[in-house]
Tab-separated table of C-alpha atoms and ligand atoms in Angstrom:
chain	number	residue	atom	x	y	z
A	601	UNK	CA	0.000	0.000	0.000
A	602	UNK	CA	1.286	3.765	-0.539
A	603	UNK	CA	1.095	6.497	2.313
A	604	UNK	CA	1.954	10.315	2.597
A	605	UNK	CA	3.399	11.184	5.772
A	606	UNK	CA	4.089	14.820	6.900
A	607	UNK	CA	6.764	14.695	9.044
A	608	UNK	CA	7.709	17.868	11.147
A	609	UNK	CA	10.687	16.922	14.049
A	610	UNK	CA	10.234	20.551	15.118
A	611	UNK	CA	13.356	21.798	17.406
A	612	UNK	CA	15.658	20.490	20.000
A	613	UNK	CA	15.662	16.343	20.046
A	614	UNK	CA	12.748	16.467	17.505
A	615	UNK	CA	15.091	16.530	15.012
A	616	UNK	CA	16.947	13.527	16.294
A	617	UNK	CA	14.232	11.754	17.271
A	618	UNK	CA	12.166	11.460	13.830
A	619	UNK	CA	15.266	11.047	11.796
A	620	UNK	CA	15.188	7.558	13.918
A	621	UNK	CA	11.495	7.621	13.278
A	622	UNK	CA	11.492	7.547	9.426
A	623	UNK	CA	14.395	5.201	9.516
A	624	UNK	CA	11.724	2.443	11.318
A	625	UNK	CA	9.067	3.119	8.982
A	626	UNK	CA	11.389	2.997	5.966
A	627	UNK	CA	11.953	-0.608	7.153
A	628	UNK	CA	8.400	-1.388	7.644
A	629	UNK	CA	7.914	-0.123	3.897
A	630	UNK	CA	11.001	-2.865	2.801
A	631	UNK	CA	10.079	-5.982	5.169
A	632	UNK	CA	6.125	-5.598	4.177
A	633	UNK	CA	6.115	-4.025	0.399
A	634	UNK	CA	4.544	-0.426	1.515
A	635	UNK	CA	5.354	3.019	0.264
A	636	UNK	CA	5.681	6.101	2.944
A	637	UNK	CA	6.115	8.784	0.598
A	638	UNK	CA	7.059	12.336	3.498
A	639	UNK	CA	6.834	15.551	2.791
A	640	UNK	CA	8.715	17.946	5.330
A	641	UNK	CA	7.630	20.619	6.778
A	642	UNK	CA	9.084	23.199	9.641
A	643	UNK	CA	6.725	23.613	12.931
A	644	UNK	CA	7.844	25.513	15.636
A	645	UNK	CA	11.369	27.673	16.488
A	646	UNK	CA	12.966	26.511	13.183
A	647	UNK	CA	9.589	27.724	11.388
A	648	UNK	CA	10.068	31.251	13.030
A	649	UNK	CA	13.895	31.179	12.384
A	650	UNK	CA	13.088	30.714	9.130
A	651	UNK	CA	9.879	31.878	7.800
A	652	UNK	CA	9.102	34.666	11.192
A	653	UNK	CA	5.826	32.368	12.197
A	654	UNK	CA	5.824	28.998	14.156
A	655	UNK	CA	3.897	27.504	11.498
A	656	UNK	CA	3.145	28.133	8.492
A	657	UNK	CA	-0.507	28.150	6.183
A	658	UNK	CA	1.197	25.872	3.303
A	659	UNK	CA	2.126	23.263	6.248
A	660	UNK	CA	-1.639	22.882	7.028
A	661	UNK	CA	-2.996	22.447	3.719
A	662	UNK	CA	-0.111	19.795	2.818
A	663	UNK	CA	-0.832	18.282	5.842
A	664	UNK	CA	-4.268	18.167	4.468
A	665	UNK	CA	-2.970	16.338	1.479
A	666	UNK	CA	-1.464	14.025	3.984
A	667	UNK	CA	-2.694	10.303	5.645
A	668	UNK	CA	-1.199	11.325	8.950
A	669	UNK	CA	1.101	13.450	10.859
A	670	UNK	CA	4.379	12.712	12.316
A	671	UNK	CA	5.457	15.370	14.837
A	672	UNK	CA	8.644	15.605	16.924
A	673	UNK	CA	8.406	18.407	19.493
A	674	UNK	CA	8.372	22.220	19.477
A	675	UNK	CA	9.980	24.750	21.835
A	676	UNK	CA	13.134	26.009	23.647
A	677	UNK	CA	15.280	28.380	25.531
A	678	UNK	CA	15.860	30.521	22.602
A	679	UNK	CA	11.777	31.211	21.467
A	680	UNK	CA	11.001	31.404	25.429
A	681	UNK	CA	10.513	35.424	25.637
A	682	UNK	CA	7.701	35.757	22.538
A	683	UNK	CA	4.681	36.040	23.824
A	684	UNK	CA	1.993	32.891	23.828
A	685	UNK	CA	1.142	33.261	19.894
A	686	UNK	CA	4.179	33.909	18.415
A	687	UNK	CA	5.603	30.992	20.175
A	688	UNK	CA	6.949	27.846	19.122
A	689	UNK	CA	3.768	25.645	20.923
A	690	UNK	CA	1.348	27.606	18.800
A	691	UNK	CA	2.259	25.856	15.629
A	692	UNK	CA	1.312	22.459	17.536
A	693	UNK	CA	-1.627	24.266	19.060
A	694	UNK	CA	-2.324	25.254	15.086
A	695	UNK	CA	-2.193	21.729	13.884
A	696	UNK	CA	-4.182	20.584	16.812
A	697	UNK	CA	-6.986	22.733	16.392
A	698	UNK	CA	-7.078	22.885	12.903
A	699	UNK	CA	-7.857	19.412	12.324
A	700	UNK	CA	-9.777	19.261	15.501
A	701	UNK	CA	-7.507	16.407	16.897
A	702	UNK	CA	-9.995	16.287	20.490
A	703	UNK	CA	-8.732	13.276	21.267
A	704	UNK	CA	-5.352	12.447	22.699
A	705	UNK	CA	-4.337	8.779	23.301
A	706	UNK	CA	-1.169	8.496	25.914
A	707	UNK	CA	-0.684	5.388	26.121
A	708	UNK	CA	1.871	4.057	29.631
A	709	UNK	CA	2.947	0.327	29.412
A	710	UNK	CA	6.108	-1.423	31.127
A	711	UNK	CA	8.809	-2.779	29.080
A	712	UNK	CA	10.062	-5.900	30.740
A	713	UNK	CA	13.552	-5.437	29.838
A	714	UNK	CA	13.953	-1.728	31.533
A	715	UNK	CA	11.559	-2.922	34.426
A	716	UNK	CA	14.125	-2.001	36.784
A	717	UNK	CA	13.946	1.910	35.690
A	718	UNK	CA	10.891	2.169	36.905
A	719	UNK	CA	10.961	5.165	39.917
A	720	UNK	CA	8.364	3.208	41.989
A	721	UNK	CA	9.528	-0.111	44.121
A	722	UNK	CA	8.904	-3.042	42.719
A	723	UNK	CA	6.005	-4.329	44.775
A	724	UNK	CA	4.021	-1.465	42.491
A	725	UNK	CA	5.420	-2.531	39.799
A	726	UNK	CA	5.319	-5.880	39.614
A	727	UNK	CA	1.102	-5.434	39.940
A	728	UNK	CA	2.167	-4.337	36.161
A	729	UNK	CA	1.167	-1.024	34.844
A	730	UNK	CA	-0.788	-0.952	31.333
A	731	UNK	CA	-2.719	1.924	30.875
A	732	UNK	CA	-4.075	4.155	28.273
A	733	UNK	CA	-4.594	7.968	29.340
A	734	UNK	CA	-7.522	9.719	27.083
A	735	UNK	CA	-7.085	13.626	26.825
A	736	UNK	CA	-9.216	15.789	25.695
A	737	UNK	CA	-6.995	17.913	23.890
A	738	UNK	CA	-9.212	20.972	22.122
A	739	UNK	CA	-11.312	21.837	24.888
A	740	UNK	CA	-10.756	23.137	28.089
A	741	UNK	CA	-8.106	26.215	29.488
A	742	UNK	CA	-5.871	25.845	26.828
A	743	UNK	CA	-8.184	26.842	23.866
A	744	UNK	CA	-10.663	28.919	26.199
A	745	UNK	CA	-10.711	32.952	26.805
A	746	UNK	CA	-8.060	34.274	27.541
A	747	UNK	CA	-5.550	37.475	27.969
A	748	UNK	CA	-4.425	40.417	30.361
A	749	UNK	CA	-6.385	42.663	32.267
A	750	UNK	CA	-7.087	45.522	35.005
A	751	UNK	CA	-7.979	43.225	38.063
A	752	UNK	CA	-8.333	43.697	42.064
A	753	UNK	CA	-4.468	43.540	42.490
A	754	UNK	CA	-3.307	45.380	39.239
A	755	UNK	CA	-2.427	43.405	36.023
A	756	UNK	CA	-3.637	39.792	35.716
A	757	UNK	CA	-3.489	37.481	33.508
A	758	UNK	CA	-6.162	34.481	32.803
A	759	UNK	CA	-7.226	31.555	30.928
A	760	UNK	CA	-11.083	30.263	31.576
A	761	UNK	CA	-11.413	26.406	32.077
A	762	UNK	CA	-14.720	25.337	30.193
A	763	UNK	CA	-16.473	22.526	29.049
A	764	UNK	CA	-19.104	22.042	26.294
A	765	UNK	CA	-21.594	19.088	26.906
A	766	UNK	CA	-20.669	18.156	23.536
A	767	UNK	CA	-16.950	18.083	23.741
A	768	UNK	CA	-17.211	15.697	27.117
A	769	UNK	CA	-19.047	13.491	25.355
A	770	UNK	CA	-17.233	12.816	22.678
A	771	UNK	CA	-14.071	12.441	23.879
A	772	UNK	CA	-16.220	10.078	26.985
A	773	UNK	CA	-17.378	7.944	23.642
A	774	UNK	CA	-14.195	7.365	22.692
A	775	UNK	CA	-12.940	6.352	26.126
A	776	UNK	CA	-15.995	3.561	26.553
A	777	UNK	CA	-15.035	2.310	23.347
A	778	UNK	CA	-11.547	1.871	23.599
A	779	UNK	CA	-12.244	0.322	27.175
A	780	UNK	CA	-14.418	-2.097	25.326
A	781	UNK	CA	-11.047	-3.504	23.634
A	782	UNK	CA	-9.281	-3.467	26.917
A	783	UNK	CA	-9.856	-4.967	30.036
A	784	UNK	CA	-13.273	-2.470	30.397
A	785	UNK	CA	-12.758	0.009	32.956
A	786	UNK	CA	-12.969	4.019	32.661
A	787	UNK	CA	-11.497	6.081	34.966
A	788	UNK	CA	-12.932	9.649	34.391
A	789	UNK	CA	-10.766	11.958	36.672
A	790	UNK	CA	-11.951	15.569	37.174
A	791	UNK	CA	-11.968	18.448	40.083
A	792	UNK	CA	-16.100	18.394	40.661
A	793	UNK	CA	-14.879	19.805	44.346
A	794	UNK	CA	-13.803	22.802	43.190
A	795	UNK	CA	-14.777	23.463	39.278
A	796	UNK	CA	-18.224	24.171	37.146
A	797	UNK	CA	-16.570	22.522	34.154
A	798	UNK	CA	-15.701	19.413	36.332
A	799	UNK	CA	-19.266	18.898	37.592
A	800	UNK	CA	-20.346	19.784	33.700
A	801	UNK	CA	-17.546	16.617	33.035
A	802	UNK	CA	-19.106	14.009	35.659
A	803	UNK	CA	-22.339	14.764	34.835
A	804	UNK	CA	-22.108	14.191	31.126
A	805	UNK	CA	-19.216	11.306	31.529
A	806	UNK	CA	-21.961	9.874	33.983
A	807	UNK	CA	-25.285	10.101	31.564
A	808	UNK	CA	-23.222	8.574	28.027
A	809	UNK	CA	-22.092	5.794	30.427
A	810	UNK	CA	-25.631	4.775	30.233
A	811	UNK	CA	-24.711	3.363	26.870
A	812	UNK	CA	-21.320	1.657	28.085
A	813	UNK	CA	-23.329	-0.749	30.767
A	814	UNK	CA	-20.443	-3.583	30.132
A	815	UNK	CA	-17.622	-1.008	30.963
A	816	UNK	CA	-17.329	0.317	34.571
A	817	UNK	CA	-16.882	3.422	35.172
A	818	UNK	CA	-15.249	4.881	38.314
A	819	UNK	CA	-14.909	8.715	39.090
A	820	UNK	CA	-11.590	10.204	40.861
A	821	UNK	CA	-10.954	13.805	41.599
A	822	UNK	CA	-7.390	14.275	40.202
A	823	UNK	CA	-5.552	15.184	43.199
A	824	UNK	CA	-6.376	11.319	44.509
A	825	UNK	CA	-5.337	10.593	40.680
A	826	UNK	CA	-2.018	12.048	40.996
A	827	UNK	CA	-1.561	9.955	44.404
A	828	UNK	CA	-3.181	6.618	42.890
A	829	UNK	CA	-0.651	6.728	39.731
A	830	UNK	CA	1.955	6.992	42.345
A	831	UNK	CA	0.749	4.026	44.392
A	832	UNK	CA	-1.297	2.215	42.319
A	833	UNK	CA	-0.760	2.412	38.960
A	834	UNK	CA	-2.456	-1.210	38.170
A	835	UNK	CA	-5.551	-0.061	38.635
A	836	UNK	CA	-5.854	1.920	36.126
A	837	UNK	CA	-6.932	0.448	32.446
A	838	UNK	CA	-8.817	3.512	30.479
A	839	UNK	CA	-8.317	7.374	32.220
A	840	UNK	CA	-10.648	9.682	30.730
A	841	UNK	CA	-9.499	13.466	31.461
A	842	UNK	CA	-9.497	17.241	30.753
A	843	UNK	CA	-6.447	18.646	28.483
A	844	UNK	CA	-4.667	19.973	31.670
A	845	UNK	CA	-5.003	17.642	34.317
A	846	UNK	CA	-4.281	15.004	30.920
A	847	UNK	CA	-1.100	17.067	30.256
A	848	UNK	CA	0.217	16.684	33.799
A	849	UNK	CA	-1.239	13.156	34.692
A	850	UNK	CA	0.185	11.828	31.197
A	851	UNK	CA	3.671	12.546	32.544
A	852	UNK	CA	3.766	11.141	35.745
A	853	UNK	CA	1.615	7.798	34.462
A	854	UNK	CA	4.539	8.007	31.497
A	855	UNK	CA	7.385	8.247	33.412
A	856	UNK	CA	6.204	5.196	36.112
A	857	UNK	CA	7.745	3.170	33.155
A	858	UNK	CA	10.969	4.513	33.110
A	859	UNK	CA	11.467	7.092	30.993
A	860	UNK	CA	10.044	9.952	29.345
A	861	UNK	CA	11.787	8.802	25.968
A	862	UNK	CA	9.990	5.913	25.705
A	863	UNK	CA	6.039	7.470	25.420
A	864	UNK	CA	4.255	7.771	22.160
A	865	UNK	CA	0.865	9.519	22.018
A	866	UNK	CA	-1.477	9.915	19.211
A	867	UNK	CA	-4.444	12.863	18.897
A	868	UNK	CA	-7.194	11.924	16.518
A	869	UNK	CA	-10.006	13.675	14.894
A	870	UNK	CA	-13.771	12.365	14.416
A	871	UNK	CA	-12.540	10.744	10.634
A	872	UNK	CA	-9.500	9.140	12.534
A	873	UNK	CA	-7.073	11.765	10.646
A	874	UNK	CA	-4.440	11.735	13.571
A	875	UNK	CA	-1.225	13.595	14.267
A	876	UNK	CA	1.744	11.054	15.941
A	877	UNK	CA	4.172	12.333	18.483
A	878	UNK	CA	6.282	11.339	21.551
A	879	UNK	CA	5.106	12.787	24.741
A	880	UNK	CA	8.117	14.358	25.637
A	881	UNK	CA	9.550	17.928	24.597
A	882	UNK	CA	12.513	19.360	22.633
A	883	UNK	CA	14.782	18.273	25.851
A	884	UNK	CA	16.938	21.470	25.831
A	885	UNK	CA	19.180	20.215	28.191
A	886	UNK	CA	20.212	17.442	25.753
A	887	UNK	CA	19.665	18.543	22.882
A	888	UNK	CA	22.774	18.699	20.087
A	889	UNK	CA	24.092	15.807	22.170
A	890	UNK	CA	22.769	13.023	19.861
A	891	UNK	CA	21.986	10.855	22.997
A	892	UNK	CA	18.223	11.011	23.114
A	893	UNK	CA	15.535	8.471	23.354
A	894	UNK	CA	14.322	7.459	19.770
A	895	UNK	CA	11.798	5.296	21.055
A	896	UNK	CA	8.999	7.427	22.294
A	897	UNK	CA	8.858	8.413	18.719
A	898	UNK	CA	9.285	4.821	17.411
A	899	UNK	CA	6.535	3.791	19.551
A	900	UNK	CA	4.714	6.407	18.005
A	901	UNK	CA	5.099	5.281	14.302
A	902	UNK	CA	3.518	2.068	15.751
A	903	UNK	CA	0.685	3.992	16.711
A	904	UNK	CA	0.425	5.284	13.168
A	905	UNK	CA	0.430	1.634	11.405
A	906	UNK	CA	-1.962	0.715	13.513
A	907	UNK	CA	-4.678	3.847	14.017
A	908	UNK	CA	-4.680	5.732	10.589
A	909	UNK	CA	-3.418	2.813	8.445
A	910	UNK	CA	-5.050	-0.294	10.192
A	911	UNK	CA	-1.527	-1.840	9.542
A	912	UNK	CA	-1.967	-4.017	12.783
A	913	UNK	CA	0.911	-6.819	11.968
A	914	UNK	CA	3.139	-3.893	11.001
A	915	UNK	CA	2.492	-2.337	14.436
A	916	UNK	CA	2.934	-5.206	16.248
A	917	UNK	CA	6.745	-5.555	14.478
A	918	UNK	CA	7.295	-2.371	15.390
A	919	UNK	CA	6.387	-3.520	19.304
A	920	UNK	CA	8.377	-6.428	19.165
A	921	UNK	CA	11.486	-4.653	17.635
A	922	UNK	CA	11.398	-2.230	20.681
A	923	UNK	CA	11.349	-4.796	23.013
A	924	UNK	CA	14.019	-6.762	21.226
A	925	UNK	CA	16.508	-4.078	20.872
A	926	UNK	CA	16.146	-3.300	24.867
A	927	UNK	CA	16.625	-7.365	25.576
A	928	UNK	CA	19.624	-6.947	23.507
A	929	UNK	CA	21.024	-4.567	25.833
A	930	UNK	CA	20.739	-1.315	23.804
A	931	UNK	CA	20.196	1.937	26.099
A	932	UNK	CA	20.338	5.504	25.568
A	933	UNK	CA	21.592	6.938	28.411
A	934	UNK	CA	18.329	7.660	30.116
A	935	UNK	CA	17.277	4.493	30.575
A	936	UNK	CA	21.094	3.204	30.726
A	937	UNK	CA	22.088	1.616	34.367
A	938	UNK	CA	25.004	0.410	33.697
A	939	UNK	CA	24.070	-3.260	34.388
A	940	UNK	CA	25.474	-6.437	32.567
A	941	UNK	CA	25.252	-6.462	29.027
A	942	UNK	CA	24.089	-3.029	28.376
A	943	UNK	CA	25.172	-1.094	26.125
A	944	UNK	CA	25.225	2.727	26.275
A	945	UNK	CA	23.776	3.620	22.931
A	946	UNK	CA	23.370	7.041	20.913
A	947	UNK	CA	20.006	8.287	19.244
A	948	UNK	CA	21.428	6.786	15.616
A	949	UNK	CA	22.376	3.581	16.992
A	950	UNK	CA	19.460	2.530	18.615
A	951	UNK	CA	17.269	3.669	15.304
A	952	UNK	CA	19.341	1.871	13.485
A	953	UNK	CA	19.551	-1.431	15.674
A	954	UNK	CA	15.971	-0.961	16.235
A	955	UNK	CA	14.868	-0.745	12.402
A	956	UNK	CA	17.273	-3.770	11.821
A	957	UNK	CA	14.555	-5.841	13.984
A	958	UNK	CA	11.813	-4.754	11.984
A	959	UNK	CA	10.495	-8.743	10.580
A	960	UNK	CA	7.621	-10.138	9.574
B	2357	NAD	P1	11.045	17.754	28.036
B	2357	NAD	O1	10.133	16.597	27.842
B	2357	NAD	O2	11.619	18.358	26.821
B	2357	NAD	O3	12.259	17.314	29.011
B	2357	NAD	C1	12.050	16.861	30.346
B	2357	NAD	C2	13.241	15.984	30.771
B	2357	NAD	O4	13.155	14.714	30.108
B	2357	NAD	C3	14.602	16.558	30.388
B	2357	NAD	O5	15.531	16.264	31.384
B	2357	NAD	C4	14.960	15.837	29.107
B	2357	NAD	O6	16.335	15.713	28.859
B	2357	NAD	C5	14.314	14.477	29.334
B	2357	NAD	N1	13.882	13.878	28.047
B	2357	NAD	C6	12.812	14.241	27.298
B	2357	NAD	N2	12.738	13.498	26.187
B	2357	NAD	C7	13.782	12.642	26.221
B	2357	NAD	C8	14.250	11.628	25.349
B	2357	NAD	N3	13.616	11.323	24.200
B	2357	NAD	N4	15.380	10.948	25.693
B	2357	NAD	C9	16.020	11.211	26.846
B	2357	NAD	N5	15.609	12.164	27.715
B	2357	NAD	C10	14.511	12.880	27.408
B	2357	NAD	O7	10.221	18.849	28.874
B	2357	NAD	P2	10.608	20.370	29.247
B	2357	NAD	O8	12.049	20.465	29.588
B	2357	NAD	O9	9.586	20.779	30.213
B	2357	NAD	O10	10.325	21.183	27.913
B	2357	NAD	C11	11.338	21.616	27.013
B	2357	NAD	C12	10.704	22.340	25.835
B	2357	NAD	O11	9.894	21.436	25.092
B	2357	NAD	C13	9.790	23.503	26.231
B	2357	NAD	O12	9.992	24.542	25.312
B	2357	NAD	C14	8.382	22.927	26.079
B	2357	NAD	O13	7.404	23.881	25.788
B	2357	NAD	C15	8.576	21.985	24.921
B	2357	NAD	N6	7.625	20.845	24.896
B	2357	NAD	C16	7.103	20.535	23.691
B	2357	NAD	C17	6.254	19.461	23.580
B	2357	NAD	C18	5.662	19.137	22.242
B	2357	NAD	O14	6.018	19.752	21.265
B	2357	NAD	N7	4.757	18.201	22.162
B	2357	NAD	C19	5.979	18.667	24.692
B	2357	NAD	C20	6.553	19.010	25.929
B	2357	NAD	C21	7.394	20.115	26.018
B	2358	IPM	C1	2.303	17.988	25.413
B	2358	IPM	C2	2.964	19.334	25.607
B	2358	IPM	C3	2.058	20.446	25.117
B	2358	IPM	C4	0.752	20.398	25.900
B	2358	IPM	C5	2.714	21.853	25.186
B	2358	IPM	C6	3.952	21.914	24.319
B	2358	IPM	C7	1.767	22.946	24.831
B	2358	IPM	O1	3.337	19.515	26.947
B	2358	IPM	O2	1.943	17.656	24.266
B	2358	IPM	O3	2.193	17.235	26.380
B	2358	IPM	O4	0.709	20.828	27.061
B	2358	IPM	O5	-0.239	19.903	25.337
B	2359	MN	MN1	3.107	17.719	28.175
């Protein structure tokens, strides 16, 4: 089958990171007789280096042209004084809210092989931890009012929190479904203490349960969320949440597996059109160094086979070659321990030791 692909690494370890990226799914393409055809684009503090914006209008309408979007990450040091528009994130806030991509799919499993990473103690770990964190990801503070003002102590500045009806429930939908192929338990996880929109978010996660009867559904304010992911991480299968509490909670859920390099998240639309990304930023600290994580954004290619191209055995090799390279010994320094038989690996190694076990 043939594919286009829009691939924008965006700054810092993007650029790294995707190079790996297109290196896997040029292998899928040999070992299973597809064609990826890309077509680059800059997003973020290289666009505005180079063209004065963080995105550009020709990006969106190629990515139109496109079957799916692979993104790196956008941001750093050097774009950190422009204010909120004119920054780097806006061209990912652009592509988000352009194609509408509501819903955010972060998925946290453990790798057996870098078990030992893990920050918690084993006894939590060993419950296992296989989870798969909905966002809502066009709703909510980060796309409501906001702006500077007069206020009762001088200048302020604000973002409103708010929640359609509509938007909870289809992002809910999506969450009871995608329990339905799991092991059929929703966690919604909201601040109904404190917030309008949260008791707008129970409410409505609440009445389209109705129509999920075989799923259970179990509410959780998300300060006991935060604790629970730090405790108890097994019991979670589906988490249904808002775009900032899903922001944070994706993170700490993420990193319970060892390492911020290794989580790939997907955001979809209502036709499945769906941009592909790791979780994790442009890594300033790193960045340059050539030692960053490939696999978050491996991971994420996987994602792609399987949600926009329905490529599920091509997914699955791209699974199993990330858990073969790590049983090999192959580690990028974050996840490196120095234990027997690993080997402390750069960003081009392990995308190239990874691609090589790409096989049918
Ligand atoms: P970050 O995820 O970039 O880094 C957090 C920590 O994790 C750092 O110590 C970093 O070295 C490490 N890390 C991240 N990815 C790694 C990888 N693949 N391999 C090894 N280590 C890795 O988060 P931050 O420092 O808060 O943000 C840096 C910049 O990235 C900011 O400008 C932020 O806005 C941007 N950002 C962009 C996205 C995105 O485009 N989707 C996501 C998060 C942050
Ligand atoms: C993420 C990032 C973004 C978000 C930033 C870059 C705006 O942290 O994708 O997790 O908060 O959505
Ligand atoms: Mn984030």
């Amino acid at each position: 089958m043939e594919f286009k692909i829009a691939v924008i690494p965006g700054d810092g370890i993007g650029v790294d990171v995707i190079r790996e990226a297109v290196r896997t799914l040029d292998r899928v393409g040999q070992v299973f007789g597809h064609q990826f055809h890309y077509e680059h684009r800059l997003v973020g503090g290289c666009c505005i280096d180079a063209y004065g914006v963080p995105i550009q209008e020709e990006t969106l309408n190629v990515c139109e042209g496109c079957d799916a979007i692979l993104f790196g990450a956008a941001g750093g040091p050097k774009w950190d004084h422009l204010p909120r528009k004119d920054r780097p994130e806006s061209g990912l806030a652009a592509l988000r809210r352009h194609f509408n991509l509501f819903c955010n799919l972060r998925p946290a499993k453990i790798y057996e092989d870098i078990k030992d990473n893990s920050p918690l103690k084993n006894e939590i770990i060993d419950k296992g931890v296989d989870l798969m964190l909905i966002r809502d990801l066009t709703g909510g503070i980060y796309f409501g009012e906001k702006g500077t003002r007069q206020g009762k102590y001088g200048i302020e500045g604000y973002d409103v929190e708010c929640y359609s009806a509509f938007e909870v429930e289809r992002v809910a939908r999506r969450a009871f479904e995608i329990a339905r192929g799991r092991r059929k338990s929703v966690t919604s996880i909201d601040k109904s203490n404190a917030l309008e929109s949260s008791r707008m978010w129970r409410e409505t996660v609440t009445k389209v349960h109705e129509d999920y009867p075989d799923v259970e559904l179990t509410h959780l304010l998300v300060d006991k969320a935060a604790m629970e992911i730090a405790c108890n991480p097994s019991r979670f299968d589906v988490m249904l949440t808002t775009s900032i509490f899903g922001d944070i909670l994706s993170d700490e859920a993420g990193v319970t597996t060892g390492s911020v390099g290794m989580l790939a998240s997907a955001a979809v639309n209502d036709k499945n059109f769906g941009l592909y990304e790791p979780i994790h930023g442009t890594a300033p600290d790193i960045a340059g160094k050539g030692i960053a994580n490939p696999l978050a954004s491996i991971a994420a290619v996987g994602m792609m086979l399987d949600i926009a191209f329905g490529l599920k055995e091509e997914a699955d090799a791209v699974d199993r070659a990330i858990n073969a390279v790590l049983h090999d010994g192959y580690r990028t320094p974050d996840i490196y321990r120095g234990a027997p038989g690993q080997v402390k690996t750069t960003t081009e190694e392990m995308g190239i030791q990874t691609a090589a076990r790409i096989s049918r």
